[in-house]
Coordinates of C-alpha atoms and ligand atoms in Angstrom, one line a residue:
M1 CA 11.9 49.4 -39.3
I2 CA 15.6 51.0 -38.7
L3 CA 16.0 52.5 -41.9
H4 CA 12.6 53.7 -42.3
E5 CA 12.8 55.6 -39.0
K6 CA 16.1 57.3 -40.0
I7 CA 15.3 58.4 -43.2
S8 CA 11.8 59.5 -42.0
A9 CA 13.5 61.8 -39.3
Q10 CA 16.0 63.0 -41.9
L11 CA 13.7 63.9 -44.8
P12 CA 12.0 67.4 -43.9
E13 CA 15.8 68.9 -43.8
W14 CA 16.8 67.5 -47.1
R15 CA 13.4 68.3 -48.7
S16 CA 13.9 71.9 -47.6
R17 CA 17.4 72.0 -48.7
V18 CA 16.7 71.0 -52.3
T19 CA 13.6 72.9 -52.4
K20 CA 15.5 76.3 -51.4
L21 CA 18.3 75.3 -53.6
V22 CA 16.3 75.1 -56.8
K23 CA 14.0 78.0 -55.7
E24 CA 16.7 80.4 -55.3
H25 CA 19.3 79.4 -57.6
G26 CA 17.7 77.3 -60.4
N27 CA 19.0 79.5 -63.0
A28 CA 22.6 79.2 -61.7
K29 CA 25.2 77.7 -64.2
I30 CA 27.3 74.8 -63.2
G31 CA 28.8 74.0 -66.4
D32 CA 28.8 74.2 -70.3
V33 CA 28.4 71.4 -72.7
T34 CA 30.7 71.0 -75.5
V35 CA 30.4 69.4 -79.0
G36 CA 32.9 66.8 -78.1
Q37 CA 31.2 65.9 -74.9
I38 CA 27.9 65.5 -76.8
Y39 CA 29.5 63.0 -79.2
G40 CA 31.7 61.7 -76.8
G41 CA 29.4 59.9 -74.1
M42 CA 28.6 62.9 -72.3
R43 CA 31.8 62.6 -70.5
S44 CA 32.4 65.2 -67.6
V45 CA 29.0 66.9 -68.1
K46 CA 27.6 67.5 -64.7
A47 CA 23.9 66.7 -64.7
L48 CA 23.1 64.2 -62.0
V49 CA 22.8 64.5 -58.4
T50 CA 23.5 62.0 -55.7
D51 CA 24.5 62.3 -52.1
I52 CA 25.2 58.5 -51.6
S53 CA 28.5 58.6 -53.2
Y54 CA 31.0 60.5 -54.9
V55 CA 34.1 59.7 -57.1
D56 CA 37.1 62.2 -56.7
P57 CA 39.0 61.7 -60.0
N58 CA 42.4 61.9 -58.0
H59 CA 41.3 60.1 -54.9
G60 CA 38.5 57.6 -55.9
I61 CA 35.1 56.9 -54.4
R62 CA 33.8 58.3 -51.4
F63 CA 30.8 56.5 -49.7
R64 CA 28.9 59.2 -48.0
G65 CA 31.9 61.2 -47.9
H66 CA 33.9 58.4 -46.7
A67 CA 37.4 57.0 -48.2
I68 CA 37.4 53.2 -48.4
P69 CA 39.7 52.7 -45.6
D70 CA 37.8 54.8 -43.4
V71 CA 34.6 52.7 -44.1
L72 CA 36.2 49.4 -43.6
E73 CA 37.7 50.9 -40.2
R74 CA 34.6 52.2 -39.0
L75 CA 32.0 49.9 -40.1
P76 CA 31.2 47.4 -37.4
N77 CA 32.2 43.7 -37.8
P78 CA 30.3 40.4 -37.2
D79 CA 32.2 38.7 -34.2
G80 CA 35.5 37.4 -35.4
A81 CA 35.4 38.6 -38.9
E82 CA 38.1 40.5 -40.4
M83 CA 35.6 42.6 -42.6
P84 CA 32.4 44.7 -41.8
Y85 CA 28.5 43.6 -42.0
V86 CA 27.2 44.3 -45.5
G87 CA 24.3 45.5 -43.8
G88 CA 26.1 48.4 -42.2
L89 CA 27.3 49.4 -45.3
Y90 CA 23.6 49.7 -46.4
Y91 CA 22.8 51.6 -43.2
L92 CA 25.5 54.2 -43.8
L93 CA 24.5 54.5 -48.1
M94 CA 21.0 54.9 -46.6
T95 CA 21.3 57.6 -43.8
G96 CA 24.8 58.9 -44.4
E97 CA 25.6 57.7 -40.8
F98 CA 27.9 55.1 -39.6
P99 CA 25.8 52.4 -37.5
T100 CA 26.4 51.0 -34.3
K101 CA 26.6 46.8 -34.3
E102 CA 23.0 46.8 -33.3
E103 CA 21.9 49.0 -36.0
A104 CA 24.0 47.1 -38.6
E105 CA 22.5 43.9 -37.0
A106 CA 19.0 45.1 -37.6
V107 CA 19.4 45.9 -41.1
E108 CA 21.2 42.0 -41.3
A109 CA 17.9 40.8 -39.6
E110 CA 15.6 42.6 -41.8
W111 CA 17.2 41.2 -44.9
A112 CA 17.2 37.7 -43.3
K113 CA 13.2 38.2 -42.9
H114 CA 13.0 39.0 -46.7
A115 CA 15.6 36.6 -48.2
D116 CA 13.5 33.6 -49.5
L117 CA 12.7 33.3 -53.2
P118 CA 9.3 32.2 -54.6
A119 CA 9.2 29.3 -56.4
H120 CA 8.4 30.7 -59.7
V121 CA 11.6 32.3 -60.0
F122 CA 13.4 29.1 -59.3
N123 CA 11.1 27.4 -62.1
T124 CA 11.7 30.5 -64.5
L125 CA 15.4 30.0 -64.3
R126 CA 15.4 26.3 -64.6
A127 CA 13.2 26.9 -67.7
M128 CA 16.1 28.8 -69.3
P129 CA 18.5 27.2 -72.1
K130 CA 21.7 25.7 -70.2
D131 CA 23.9 28.2 -71.7
T132 CA 22.3 31.2 -70.9
H133 CA 24.8 33.7 -69.6
P134 CA 24.6 34.2 -65.6
M135 CA 24.0 37.7 -66.0
A136 CA 21.0 37.1 -68.3
L137 CA 19.4 34.7 -65.6
F138 CA 20.3 37.3 -62.7
A139 CA 18.2 40.1 -64.9
I140 CA 15.5 37.6 -65.7
G141 CA 15.3 36.3 -62.0
V142 CA 15.1 40.0 -60.8
L143 CA 12.4 40.5 -63.2
A144 CA 10.4 37.6 -62.2
L145 CA 10.2 38.8 -58.9
Q146 CA 8.5 42.1 -59.9
G147 CA 5.0 40.9 -58.9
E148 CA 6.3 41.3 -55.3
S149 CA 6.9 45.4 -55.6
R150 CA 4.8 47.1 -53.0
F151 CA 5.8 50.2 -55.0
A152 CA 3.7 49.1 -58.0
K153 CA 1.0 47.8 -55.6
R154 CA 0.9 51.1 -53.8
Y155 CA 1.2 53.2 -56.9
A156 CA -2.0 51.3 -58.7
E157 CA -3.9 51.9 -55.4
G158 CA -3.5 55.7 -55.6
M159 CA -0.3 56.7 -53.8
N160 CA 0.5 60.2 -52.7
K161 CA 3.9 61.2 -54.2
M162 CA 5.2 62.3 -50.6
E163 CA 4.9 58.7 -49.7
Y164 CA 6.7 57.4 -52.8
W165 CA 9.9 56.7 -50.8
E166 CA 8.1 54.3 -48.3
P167 CA 7.3 51.5 -50.8
A168 CA 10.7 52.0 -52.5
L169 CA 12.5 51.3 -49.4
E170 CA 10.5 48.2 -48.6
D171 CA 11.2 47.1 -52.4
A172 CA 15.0 48.1 -51.6
I173 CA 15.0 45.9 -48.7
A174 CA 13.3 43.0 -50.0
L175 CA 15.0 43.3 -53.0
T176 CA 18.6 43.3 -51.6
A177 CA 17.5 40.5 -49.3
K178 CA 16.8 37.9 -52.1
L179 CA 20.0 38.8 -54.2
P180 CA 22.5 36.5 -52.5
V181 CA 19.9 33.6 -52.9
L182 CA 19.3 34.7 -56.3
A183 CA 22.8 34.7 -57.2
A184 CA 23.8 31.4 -55.3
F185 CA 20.9 29.5 -57.1
I186 CA 22.4 30.7 -60.4
Y187 CA 25.9 29.5 -59.4
R188 CA 24.3 26.1 -58.3
L189 CA 22.1 25.9 -61.5
K190 CA 24.8 26.4 -63.6
Y191 CA 27.9 24.9 -62.0
K192 CA 26.7 22.5 -59.5
D193 CA 23.6 20.2 -58.6
G194 CA 21.0 23.1 -59.2
S195 CA 19.8 22.7 -55.7
E196 CA 17.7 25.6 -54.0
P197 CA 19.8 27.6 -51.4
K198 CA 18.4 28.6 -48.1
Y199 CA 19.3 31.8 -46.2
D200 CA 20.2 31.3 -42.8
P201 CA 18.9 34.0 -40.4
S202 CA 21.7 33.4 -37.8
M203 CA 24.5 34.2 -40.3
D204 CA 25.1 37.6 -41.9
Y205 CA 24.8 38.6 -45.6
G206 CA 28.6 38.0 -46.6
A207 CA 28.6 34.3 -44.5
N208 CA 25.3 33.3 -46.0
F209 CA 26.6 34.0 -49.4
A210 CA 29.6 32.0 -49.0
R211 CA 28.0 29.2 -47.4
M212 CA 25.2 29.0 -50.5
I213 CA 27.5 28.9 -53.0
G214 CA 29.4 26.4 -50.9
V215 CA 32.9 28.1 -50.1
E216 CA 33.6 27.4 -46.7
T217 CA 37.1 28.2 -46.5
P218 CA 37.9 30.7 -44.0
G219 CA 38.6 33.9 -45.6
Y220 CA 35.8 33.7 -48.3
A221 CA 33.1 34.9 -46.1
D222 CA 35.3 38.0 -45.3
L223 CA 36.0 38.4 -49.1
A224 CA 32.6 38.3 -50.1
R225 CA 31.8 41.2 -47.5
L226 CA 34.3 43.5 -48.7
Y227 CA 33.3 42.5 -52.5
F228 CA 30.0 43.5 -51.8
I229 CA 30.8 46.8 -49.9
L230 CA 33.6 47.8 -52.5
H231 CA 31.0 47.3 -55.8
S232 CA 28.3 49.0 -54.0
D233 CA 28.3 52.5 -55.6
H234 CA 30.0 54.7 -57.9
E235 CA 28.3 57.7 -58.0
S236 CA 25.5 58.1 -60.6
G237 CA 26.9 58.3 -64.1
N238 CA 27.9 55.0 -64.7
V239 CA 25.9 52.6 -67.1
S240 CA 24.3 50.6 -64.1
A241 CA 23.6 53.3 -61.9
H242 CA 22.6 55.6 -64.1
T243 CA 20.3 53.0 -65.9
M244 CA 18.6 52.3 -62.4
H245 CA 18.1 56.2 -62.1
L246 CA 16.6 56.4 -65.5
V247 CA 14.2 53.7 -65.3
G248 CA 13.2 54.5 -62.1
S249 CA 12.5 58.3 -63.0
A250 CA 9.5 56.7 -64.9
L251 CA 8.2 55.5 -61.7
S252 CA 8.9 52.1 -62.7
D253 CA 9.5 50.0 -59.5
P254 CA 13.0 49.0 -57.7
Y255 CA 12.5 45.4 -59.7
Y256 CA 12.3 46.8 -63.1
A257 CA 14.9 49.5 -62.8
F258 CA 17.3 47.2 -61.1
S259 CA 16.9 44.4 -63.7
A260 CA 17.6 47.1 -66.4
A261 CA 20.3 48.4 -64.6
M262 CA 22.0 44.6 -64.7
D263 CA 21.5 44.5 -68.5
G264 CA 24.0 47.4 -68.6
L265 CA 26.2 45.9 -65.8
A266 CA 26.4 43.0 -68.1
G267 CA 28.5 45.0 -71.0
P268 CA 32.3 44.3 -71.3
L269 CA 33.1 47.8 -71.0
H270 CA 31.4 47.9 -67.4
G271 CA 30.8 45.4 -64.9
L272 CA 31.8 42.3 -67.6
A273 CA 35.0 43.5 -67.4
N274 CA 35.9 41.7 -64.3
Q275 CA 35.2 38.2 -66.1
E276 CA 37.4 39.6 -69.0
A277 CA 40.3 40.7 -66.8
L278 CA 40.6 37.0 -65.2
G279 CA 40.4 35.8 -68.9
F280 CA 43.3 38.1 -69.7
L281 CA 45.4 37.0 -66.6
I282 CA 44.8 33.4 -67.1
S283 CA 45.7 33.7 -71.1
V284 CA 49.1 35.6 -70.0
R285 CA 49.9 32.7 -67.5
D286 CA 48.8 29.9 -70.1
H287 CA 50.8 31.6 -72.8
F288 CA 53.9 32.0 -70.8
G289 CA 53.5 29.0 -68.8
G290 CA 53.6 31.0 -65.4
V291 CA 54.4 34.4 -64.3
P292 CA 56.1 36.5 -67.7
T293 CA 58.9 38.8 -67.6
D294 CA 58.1 42.5 -67.7
E295 CA 59.4 42.5 -71.3
Q296 CA 57.2 39.4 -72.3
L297 CA 53.8 41.1 -70.8
R298 CA 54.8 44.6 -72.5
Q299 CA 54.7 42.3 -76.0
F300 CA 51.9 40.4 -75.1
A301 CA 49.8 43.7 -74.1
W302 CA 51.0 45.6 -77.0
D303 CA 49.9 42.9 -79.4
T304 CA 46.6 43.0 -77.7
L305 CA 46.3 46.7 -78.2
N306 CA 47.5 46.2 -82.0
S307 CA 44.8 44.1 -82.7
G308 CA 42.3 46.4 -81.8
Q309 CA 41.2 45.2 -78.3
V310 CA 41.2 46.9 -74.9
I311 CA 43.4 45.5 -71.8
P312 CA 40.5 44.8 -69.6
G313 CA 40.4 46.1 -66.0
Y314 CA 42.7 49.4 -66.9
G315 CA 41.3 52.7 -67.8
H316 CA 38.6 54.8 -66.3
A317 CA 36.0 57.1 -67.5
V318 CA 36.4 59.3 -64.4
L319 CA 39.5 58.2 -62.3
R320 CA 42.8 59.4 -62.9
V321 CA 44.5 57.1 -60.0
P322 CA 44.8 53.5 -59.2
D323 CA 41.1 52.5 -58.1
P324 CA 41.1 52.5 -54.4
R325 CA 38.7 49.2 -54.9
Y326 CA 41.6 48.0 -56.8
V327 CA 44.0 48.8 -54.0
A328 CA 41.6 47.4 -51.2
Q329 CA 41.1 43.8 -52.9
F330 CA 45.2 44.2 -53.8
E331 CA 45.6 44.1 -50.0
F332 CA 43.4 41.5 -49.4
A333 CA 45.3 39.2 -51.6
K334 CA 48.4 40.4 -50.5
K335 CA 47.5 39.4 -46.8
H336 CA 46.1 36.2 -47.3
F337 CA 47.4 34.7 -50.7
P338 CA 50.8 36.5 -51.8
D339 CA 52.3 33.4 -53.4
D340 CA 49.2 32.8 -55.7
E341 CA 50.5 32.4 -59.2
L342 CA 47.6 34.5 -60.7
F343 CA 48.0 37.0 -58.1
R344 CA 51.4 37.4 -59.2
V345 CA 50.6 37.8 -62.5
A346 CA 48.3 40.4 -61.6
Q347 CA 51.0 42.2 -59.8
M348 CA 53.3 42.2 -63.1
M349 CA 50.4 43.7 -64.9
Y350 CA 50.3 46.7 -62.5
E351 CA 53.9 47.2 -62.9
V352 CA 53.8 46.9 -66.8
I353 CA 50.4 47.9 -68.1
P354 CA 50.1 51.5 -67.2
G355 CA 53.5 52.0 -69.1
V356 CA 52.3 50.5 -71.8
L357 CA 49.3 52.7 -72.2
N358 CA 50.8 55.7 -71.6
E359 CA 53.2 54.9 -74.5
Q360 CA 50.3 54.0 -76.3
G361 CA 48.9 57.7 -75.5
K362 CA 45.4 57.1 -76.0
A363 CA 43.9 55.9 -72.5
K364 CA 43.4 59.1 -70.3
N365 CA 43.8 56.9 -67.2
P366 CA 46.4 53.9 -67.4
W367 CA 45.7 52.7 -64.1
P368 CA 43.8 49.7 -62.8
N369 CA 40.2 49.8 -62.1
V370 CA 37.9 47.7 -59.7
D371 CA 37.8 44.9 -62.0
A372 CA 41.4 44.3 -62.8
I373 CA 41.8 42.0 -59.8
S374 CA 38.5 40.9 -58.4
G375 CA 38.4 37.8 -60.3
T376 CA 42.0 36.9 -59.1
L377 CA 40.7 36.7 -55.4
Q378 CA 37.5 34.6 -56.4
N379 CA 39.6 32.0 -58.2
Y380 CA 41.8 31.8 -55.4
Y381 CA 39.1 30.4 -53.0
G382 CA 37.6 28.1 -55.9
V383 CA 35.0 30.3 -57.6
T384 CA 36.6 29.7 -60.9
E385 CA 33.6 30.1 -63.2
F386 CA 34.6 33.5 -64.3
D387 CA 31.2 34.2 -66.3
F388 CA 29.6 34.4 -62.6
Y389 CA 31.7 37.3 -61.7
T390 CA 29.5 39.9 -62.8
V391 CA 26.6 38.5 -60.8
L392 CA 28.9 39.0 -57.5
F393 CA 29.1 42.5 -59.0
G394 CA 25.4 42.9 -59.2
V395 CA 24.6 41.9 -55.7
G396 CA 27.1 44.5 -54.7
R397 CA 25.7 47.4 -56.8
A398 CA 22.2 47.0 -55.6
L399 CA 22.8 48.5 -52.2
G400 CA 24.0 51.7 -54.0
V401 CA 21.5 51.9 -56.9
T402 CA 18.8 51.2 -54.5
A403 CA 19.6 53.7 -51.9
N404 CA 19.7 56.0 -54.8
Y405 CA 16.1 55.2 -55.8
V406 CA 14.8 55.6 -52.3
W407 CA 16.2 59.0 -52.0
A408 CA 15.5 60.0 -55.6
R409 CA 11.8 59.4 -54.7
A410 CA 12.2 61.2 -51.3
L411 CA 13.3 63.9 -53.0
G412 CA 10.6 64.1 -55.6
Q413 CA 13.4 63.6 -58.7
P414 CA 11.2 63.9 -61.8
I415 CA 11.3 61.8 -64.9
E416 CA 14.6 62.2 -66.9
R417 CA 14.7 63.6 -70.1
P418 CA 17.6 65.5 -71.8
K419 CA 17.2 67.2 -75.2
S420 CA 18.4 65.9 -78.5
L421 CA 19.9 67.8 -81.3
T422 CA 20.6 66.8 -85.0
T423 CA 24.2 66.7 -86.4
K424 CA 23.0 69.7 -88.7
M425 CA 22.0 71.8 -85.8
L426 CA 25.3 71.3 -84.0
E427 CA 26.9 72.3 -87.5
D428 CA 24.7 75.4 -87.7
A429 CA 25.5 75.9 -84.2
V430 CA 29.3 76.3 -84.7
E431 CA 29.4 77.8 -88.1
G432 CA 31.7 80.7 -88.2
E433 CA 33.9 79.8 -85.2
Ligands
CMX1 N1 43.1 49.4 -73.1 C1 43.2 49.9 -74.8 N2 42.5 51.2 -74.9 C2 41.9 51.9 -74.1 C3 41.8 51.3 -72.6 C4 42.5 50.0 -72.3 N3 42.0 49.4 -71.1 N4 41.2 52.4 -71.7 C5 41.1 53.3 -72.7 N5 41.4 52.9 -74.0 C6 41.2 53.9 -75.1 C7 39.8 54.0 -75.2 O1 39.3 52.9 -76.3 C8 39.8 55.2 -76.1 O2 40.2 54.8 -77.6 P1 39.4 55.3 -78.9 O3 40.2 56.9 -78.9 O4 40.1 54.5 -79.9 O5 38.3 55.2 -78.7 C9 40.8 55.9 -75.6 O6 41.8 55.2 -75.0 C10 40.3 57.2 -74.7 O7 39.5 56.6 -73.9 P2 39.4 57.3 -72.2 O8 38.8 58.5 -72.5 O9 40.4 57.0 -71.7 O10 38.4 56.2 -71.6 P3 37.0 56.0 -71.7 O11 36.2 57.0 -70.7 O12 36.5 56.2 -73.0 O13 36.5 54.6 -71.5 C11 36.6 52.7 -70.2 C12 36.5 54.1 -70.0 C13 36.6 52.2 -68.7 C14 35.3 51.8 -71.0 C15 38.1 52.1 -70.7 O14 39.4 52.7 -70.1 C16 38.2 51.0 -71.3 O15 37.6 50.1 -72.0 N6 39.0 50.0 -70.2 C17 38.8 48.7 -70.5 C18 37.6 47.7 -70.0 C19 37.2 48.0 -68.5 O16 38.1 47.8 -67.8 N7 36.1 48.4 -68.2 C20 35.5 48.5 -66.6 C21 35.4 49.9 -66.3 C22 35.0 49.8 -64.8 C23 33.3 49.2 -64.6 O17 32.8 50.0 -65.3 O18 33.4 48.0 -64.1

């Protein structure tokens, strides 16, 4: 299998780099931790390592060192498509190299082999109450697949730790292969006829997803490709990525770890902000009967802030500029449907909200994040059920977190276990300062 061959060839050098670094510089200090950071969600504490992606506060995400426009330009596209193969992005995340078209297609072919869901997954989800949130169904569906884990089986048989990454990679591929089918089934179960989707091996990942949720409008397969690529990874400290890493560090297999990660993505301050953001846009549009003036929107935003709520889709823990994932989606909408009413509301938000947040003076970053506009694009193509949007985020996020899982096992990252203190200890530590 192509990713196995590539990683296998790269591994000796990576292992010796890490071993050398830790052996020769294990006591070197990278930063200090303040009391404010301990109480403040560990913001900016440098305590994780990943080579899959990096978020530069002033430039945004770099996938394996490459900015989004570069990634979209250099990854190969399916014939006639505007956006690249998602399988090509997975190759880049896993190996750090841009694939040829054949290599991207080899990853896509691998996915096609593993895409089918066992019957009990469909049945488990059918047994859930109708009003279960799609993210709960998604996490349950993933957990219901756990029995398929090669990692768990090999571990139970007594596996050498140098081999952990191999069944981890098999699980990563099988899991990411199944997610579009799982997501499409949840969509059909919640909002359509509840029939079981079937992956078509003659189509790529993005086109398959578009077909399985029943959106055949030209352009939507490209949006699906773009969406999964943009949401794939955002370094290691965000809630979903960190959860995957933490749970995986106990050698829980990728199914357990990813299901837990999705529970974190389902929070409104993280992935669920995409459903909240579209809800906000719609309430603005409905309140004003269309696109508001900037003065009207300013007042609406202030009313929201004064009632103790956040403006969803704005702000970020690391970024200090408009999120390039927002910019890429904005450009897509501008090209394909510049006159769409909700897109025009989103544009007005971009003009007004940063000023309001700056005036309020609390948010460190007043700019839009990935979630501010993603629902607008889905809505345009008829995917109007916005409680489904975080599931789409989850399908994309799987690409990054599973690549991280494989490399964490390959490089022998140990169980994660930071140290806790008590408030009294902190008070004693600062006494006399
Ligand atoms: N609207 C209102 N207030 C905001 C705000 C926003 N969009 N963004 C930040 N603030 C407030 C915070 O709530 C905080 O207030 P308190 O001091 O009263 O607690 C203050 O500004 C400082 O926050 P910060 O340091 O700038 O931001 P954090 O790192 O603590 O939080 C985030 C980051 C994303 C949770 C926050 O900006 C937010 O709640 N945004 C809205 C929700 C959202 O869009 N989340 C999606 C993020 C991307 C993703 O993970 O999917």
